[in-house]
Amino acid sequence: MPHTGTLRCGAFIIPSVRRPLSVVHFYGAGCTKEKAPIVFKALSQAFPSATQISVESDMLGAARGLCQYQPGIVCILGTGSNSCYYDGTTLHAGNPALGYILGDEGSGAYIGKRLAGDILKKQLPKHVIQQFFDETGESQESIIQKVYREPLPNRFLASLSPFCARHREEAGIHHLLIDCFSQFFQRNIACVNWPTEENTVHFVGSIAHHYQEELHEAARQYGYKVGNILQAPLEGLITFHQT
């Protein structure tokens, strides 16, 4: 039986490889039809023994990991967010993600951006604000520096979101989380004319995994149910490619 491997790009994992690969399945953010040939060429050079190499988007990886060959509305909630409809074979685009400045509702960066703004504008109780500064070691000056003057501000903002997980029992934090996930459903799910009457939405990503209770609550507000949730799609992808 040929030895297959699933490589990492973004949230996907590269298992250790001890013998030559004959089949490589690669899923990565930004692997569009235009960019995929570049990745394909690099993989061909890195794994000359491979007789079959496929390069697909992280969205298709999420869909296959979550739904296998079954149709469904599929979403990514990690540092960023995205959504689509998967018919069991092909992806059908929903609203554009637009990144952390114009979109990415419900993502780690979006939650962190909302949290930082609420902290600095004193929209949360004083003891929560003080806990934030004590636990993160950040200040108004350092936040401004990292958001506006340093690279990868989306990752910095996403790094603030675990504070919400630690203090989710606080009413203000709970409201913040529900509002962030409600924005995701409002702007990415409820307003889209999906090619299905299905009201179950499936999720992959660390944010969906760690905030399952809040995600369910936000979904109910818009008449949706949360289906499968995976922190990472690797296990589901292994099953997909072995069937």
Tab-separated table of C-alpha atoms in Angstrom:
chain	number	residue	atom	x	y	z
A	1	MET	CA	0.000	0.000	0.000
A	2	PRO	CA	1.462	3.421	-0.898
A	3	HIS	CA	2.532	5.617	1.981
A	4	THR	CA	0.544	8.826	2.048
A	5	GLY	CA	1.229	12.046	3.913
A	6	THR	CA	-0.738	15.111	4.871
A	7	LEU	CA	1.404	18.229	5.134
A	8	ARG	CA	0.925	21.372	7.110
A	9	CYS	CA	-0.024	24.809	5.863
A	10	GLY	CA	-1.791	27.141	8.276
A	11	ALA	CA	-3.515	24.883	10.815
A	12	PHE	CA	-2.626	21.533	9.302
A	13	ILE	CA	-0.012	19.159	10.674
A	14	ILE	CA	2.916	17.384	9.076
A	15	PRO	CA	3.415	13.914	10.555
A	16	SER	CA	6.982	12.653	10.656
A	17	VAL	CA	7.915	10.873	7.424
A	18	ARG	CA	10.302	7.903	7.703
A	19	ARG	CA	10.069	6.507	4.205
A	20	PRO	CA	9.488	7.987	0.758
A	21	LEU	CA	6.013	9.303	0.109
A	22	SER	CA	4.110	8.191	-2.965
A	23	VAL	CA	0.987	10.302	-2.383
A	24	VAL	CA	0.901	13.843	-0.953
A	25	HIS	CA	-2.270	15.770	-0.088
A	26	PHE	CA	-1.592	19.415	0.740
A	27	TYR	CA	-4.185	21.874	2.067
A	28	GLY	CA	-3.233	25.484	2.685
A	29	ALA	CA	-4.522	29.017	3.080
A	30	GLY	CA	-4.137	30.972	-0.134
A	31	CYS	CA	-3.852	27.883	-2.338
A	32	THR	CA	-5.975	29.324	-5.139
A	33	LYS	CA	-5.916	28.018	-8.695
A	34	GLU	CA	-3.335	30.690	-9.484
A	35	LYS	CA	-1.058	29.906	-6.524
A	36	ALA	CA	-1.468	26.128	-6.368
A	37	PRO	CA	1.045	25.424	-9.201
A	38	ILE	CA	3.764	27.193	-7.193
A	39	VAL	CA	3.128	24.959	-4.190
A	40	PHE	CA	2.838	21.911	-6.456
A	41	LYS	CA	6.266	22.604	-7.950
A	42	ALA	CA	7.841	23.006	-4.510
A	43	LEU	CA	6.288	19.753	-3.275
A	44	SER	CA	7.420	17.916	-6.404
A	45	GLN	CA	10.984	18.992	-5.691
A	46	ALA	CA	10.740	18.162	-1.986
A	47	PHE	CA	9.165	14.727	-2.553
A	48	PRO	CA	10.549	13.323	-5.824
A	49	SER	CA	9.208	9.858	-4.965
A	50	ALA	CA	5.595	11.068	-4.991
A	51	THR	CA	3.559	9.889	-7.972
A	52	GLN	CA	0.445	11.784	-6.898
A	53	ILE	CA	0.403	15.308	-5.446
A	54	SER	CA	-2.713	17.367	-4.823
A	55	VAL	CA	-2.776	20.985	-3.660
A	56	GLU	CA	-6.061	22.335	-2.318
A	57	SER	CA	-7.343	25.228	-0.220
A	58	ASP	CA	-7.655	25.115	3.555
A	59	MET	CA	-11.402	25.621	3.040
A	60	LEU	CA	-11.702	22.385	1.066
A	61	GLY	CA	-9.587	20.682	3.728
A	62	ALA	CA	-11.989	21.908	6.388
A	63	ALA	CA	-15.005	20.737	4.361
A	64	ARG	CA	-13.595	17.281	3.743
A	65	GLY	CA	-12.464	16.934	7.343
A	66	LEU	CA	-15.846	17.968	8.720
A	67	CYS	CA	-18.304	16.488	6.222
A	68	GLN	CA	-16.397	13.799	4.343
A	69	TYR	CA	-18.589	13.238	1.256
A	70	GLN	CA	-21.773	14.716	2.738
A	71	PRO	CA	-23.045	18.242	1.896
A	72	GLY	CA	-23.093	21.002	4.473
A	73	ILE	CA	-22.390	24.627	5.373
A	74	VAL	CA	-18.766	24.699	6.467
A	75	CYS	CA	-16.926	27.424	8.389
A	76	ILE	CA	-13.443	28.145	9.683
A	77	LEU	CA	-13.111	30.011	12.973
A	78	GLY	CA	-9.456	30.402	13.905
A	79	THR	CA	-7.200	33.450	13.698
A	80	GLY	CA	-9.412	34.425	10.758
A	81	SER	CA	-12.836	33.205	9.623
A	82	ASN	CA	-14.411	31.961	6.413
A	83	SER	CA	-17.505	30.114	5.226
A	84	CYS	CA	-18.792	28.182	2.228
A	85	TYR	CA	-21.242	25.516	1.107
A	86	TYR	CA	-19.832	22.069	0.354
A	87	ASP	CA	-21.970	19.815	-1.855
A	88	GLY	CA	-19.979	16.718	-0.974
A	89	THR	CA	-17.475	17.303	-3.767
A	90	THR	CA	-17.177	20.989	-4.616
A	91	LEU	CA	-17.097	24.254	-2.666
A	92	HIS	CA	-19.594	27.040	-3.326
A	93	ALA	CA	-18.475	30.422	-2.009
A	94	GLY	CA	-20.436	32.370	0.569
A	95	ASN	CA	-19.727	35.961	1.538
A	96	PRO	CA	-16.049	36.963	1.249
A	97	ALA	CA	-13.986	36.757	4.438
A	98	LEU	CA	-12.329	40.186	3.789
A	99	GLY	CA	-9.658	39.823	6.466
A	100	TYR	CA	-9.463	41.161	10.003
A	101	ILE	CA	-9.983	44.835	9.103
A	102	LEU	CA	-13.156	44.531	7.009
A	103	GLY	CA	-14.386	41.114	8.063
A	104	ASP	CA	-13.285	37.887	9.789
A	105	GLU	CA	-16.236	38.146	12.178
A	106	GLY	CA	-16.090	35.638	15.038
A	107	SER	CA	-12.385	34.930	14.533
A	108	GLY	CA	-9.629	35.156	17.115
A	109	ALA	CA	-8.431	38.421	15.572
A	110	TYR	CA	-11.974	39.816	15.615
A	111	ILE	CA	-12.507	38.860	19.264
A	112	GLY	CA	-9.108	40.309	20.188
A	113	LYS	CA	-9.829	43.541	18.304
A	114	ARG	CA	-13.165	43.917	20.052
A	115	LEU	CA	-11.619	43.082	23.434
A	116	ALA	CA	-8.738	45.554	23.040
A	117	GLY	CA	-11.111	48.309	21.957
A	118	ASP	CA	-13.492	47.650	24.854
A	119	ILE	CA	-10.607	47.610	27.325
A	120	LEU	CA	-9.049	50.849	26.106
A	121	LYS	CA	-12.393	52.621	25.844
A	122	LYS	CA	-13.432	51.412	29.308
A	123	GLN	CA	-16.483	49.482	28.141
A	124	LEU	CA	-15.847	46.662	30.620
A	125	PRO	CA	-15.907	46.698	34.442
A	126	LYS	CA	-12.836	48.145	36.153
A	127	HIS	CA	-11.782	44.842	37.688
A	128	VAL	CA	-11.894	43.128	34.273
A	129	ILE	CA	-9.813	45.903	32.726
A	130	GLN	CA	-7.260	45.591	35.517
A	131	GLN	CA	-7.160	41.795	35.138
A	132	PHE	CA	-6.501	42.222	31.432
A	133	PHE	CA	-3.505	44.479	31.958
A	134	ASP	CA	-2.171	42.295	34.795
A	135	GLU	CA	-2.490	39.020	32.884
A	136	THR	CA	-1.362	40.127	29.437
A	137	GLY	CA	1.325	42.606	30.490
A	138	GLU	CA	0.043	44.947	27.805
A	139	SER	CA	-0.601	48.682	28.074
A	140	GLN	CA	-2.407	51.150	25.864
A	141	GLU	CA	0.935	52.144	24.354
A	142	SER	CA	2.038	48.561	23.635
A	143	ILE	CA	-1.308	47.679	22.066
A	144	ILE	CA	-1.171	50.700	19.766
A	145	GLN	CA	2.418	49.831	18.868
A	146	LYS	CA	1.627	46.202	18.012
A	147	VAL	CA	-1.565	46.955	16.100
A	148	TYR	CA	-0.431	49.949	14.047
A	149	ARG	CA	3.349	49.812	13.832
A	150	GLU	CA	4.426	46.166	13.936
A	151	PRO	CA	3.879	43.333	11.444
A	152	LEU	CA	1.090	40.730	11.741
A	153	PRO	CA	-1.315	42.710	13.942
A	154	ASN	CA	-4.023	40.117	13.287
A	155	ARG	CA	-1.956	37.480	15.082
A	156	PHE	CA	-1.317	39.813	17.982
A	157	LEU	CA	-5.030	40.549	18.304
A	158	ALA	CA	-5.845	36.833	18.144
A	159	SER	CA	-3.339	36.227	20.953
A	160	LEU	CA	-5.551	38.352	23.233
A	161	SER	CA	-8.640	36.171	22.758
A	162	PRO	CA	-7.677	33.516	25.392
A	163	PHE	CA	-8.317	36.189	28.023
A	164	CYS	CA	-11.986	35.891	27.108
A	165	ALA	CA	-11.899	32.123	27.617
A	166	ARG	CA	-10.440	32.575	31.094
A	167	HIS	CA	-13.070	35.139	32.075
A	168	ARG	CA	-16.093	33.987	30.114
A	169	GLU	CA	-18.184	33.945	33.333
A	170	GLU	CA	-17.968	37.745	33.439
A	171	ALA	CA	-21.188	39.205	32.027
A	172	GLY	CA	-19.328	41.758	29.904
A	173	ILE	CA	-17.029	39.138	28.385
A	174	HIS	CA	-19.944	36.778	27.757
A	175	HIS	CA	-21.818	39.550	25.956
A	176	LEU	CA	-18.707	40.368	23.913
A	177	LEU	CA	-18.319	36.751	22.790
A	178	ILE	CA	-21.975	36.303	21.916
A	179	ASP	CA	-21.928	39.536	19.940
A	180	CYS	CA	-18.807	38.489	18.011
A	181	PHE	CA	-20.313	35.132	17.045
A	182	SER	CA	-23.691	36.729	16.320
A	183	GLN	CA	-21.912	39.053	13.908
A	184	PHE	CA	-20.467	35.994	12.194
A	185	PHE	CA	-23.902	34.437	11.700
A	186	GLN	CA	-25.519	37.727	10.700
A	187	ARG	CA	-22.900	38.765	8.152
A	188	ASN	CA	-21.770	35.383	6.797
A	189	ILE	CA	-24.530	32.815	7.233
A	190	ALA	CA	-28.028	34.257	7.660
A	191	CYS	CA	-27.746	36.724	4.757
A	192	VAL	CA	-26.444	34.224	2.165
A	193	ASN	CA	-28.720	32.461	-0.321
A	194	TRP	CA	-27.231	29.008	0.238
A	195	PRO	CA	-28.063	26.247	-2.291
A	196	THR	CA	-29.640	24.254	0.546
A	197	GLU	CA	-32.368	24.506	3.173
A	198	GLU	CA	-30.035	22.917	5.717
A	199	ASN	CA	-29.782	24.922	8.944
A	200	THR	CA	-26.846	23.020	10.443
A	201	VAL	CA	-23.451	24.722	10.312
A	202	HIS	CA	-20.147	22.881	10.824
A	203	PHE	CA	-16.958	24.455	12.180
A	204	VAL	CA	-13.235	23.849	12.251
A	205	GLY	CA	-10.670	25.912	14.139
A	206	SER	CA	-9.376	26.707	17.600
A	207	ILE	CA	-11.922	29.460	18.277
A	208	ALA	CA	-14.875	27.229	17.413
A	209	HIS	CA	-13.388	24.471	19.566
A	210	HIS	CA	-12.750	26.605	22.665
A	211	TYR	CA	-15.975	28.637	22.515
A	212	GLN	CA	-18.479	25.924	21.688
A	213	GLU	CA	-21.056	26.994	24.277
A	214	GLU	CA	-21.089	30.604	23.100
A	215	LEU	CA	-21.145	29.521	19.459
A	216	HIS	CA	-24.228	27.369	20.079
A	217	GLU	CA	-25.944	30.271	21.821
A	218	ALA	CA	-25.268	32.680	18.961
A	219	ALA	CA	-26.413	30.109	16.389
A	220	ARG	CA	-29.756	29.656	18.136
A	221	GLN	CA	-30.425	33.396	17.872
A	222	TYR	CA	-30.436	33.038	14.083
A	223	GLY	CA	-32.269	29.708	13.881
A	224	TYR	CA	-29.199	27.616	13.134
A	225	LYS	CA	-27.760	24.510	14.752
A	226	VAL	CA	-24.074	23.821	15.231
A	227	GLY	CA	-23.057	20.457	13.826
A	228	ASN	CA	-19.560	19.021	13.828
A	229	ILE	CA	-16.758	20.996	15.481
A	230	LEU	CA	-13.101	20.091	14.974
A	231	GLN	CA	-10.146	21.951	16.439
A	232	ALA	CA	-8.135	20.833	13.399
A	233	PRO	CA	-9.273	18.848	10.354
A	234	LEU	CA	-6.408	16.352	10.222
A	235	GLU	CA	-8.236	13.372	11.735
A	236	GLY	CA	-11.193	13.875	9.424
A	237	LEU	CA	-8.875	14.287	6.422
A	238	ILE	CA	-7.126	11.026	7.196
A	239	THR	CA	-10.506	9.281	7.198
A	240	PHE	CA	-11.486	11.044	3.958
A	241	HIS	CA	-8.375	9.956	2.103
A	242	GLN	CA	-8.518	6.385	3.394
A	243	THR	CA	-12.054	5.771	2.114
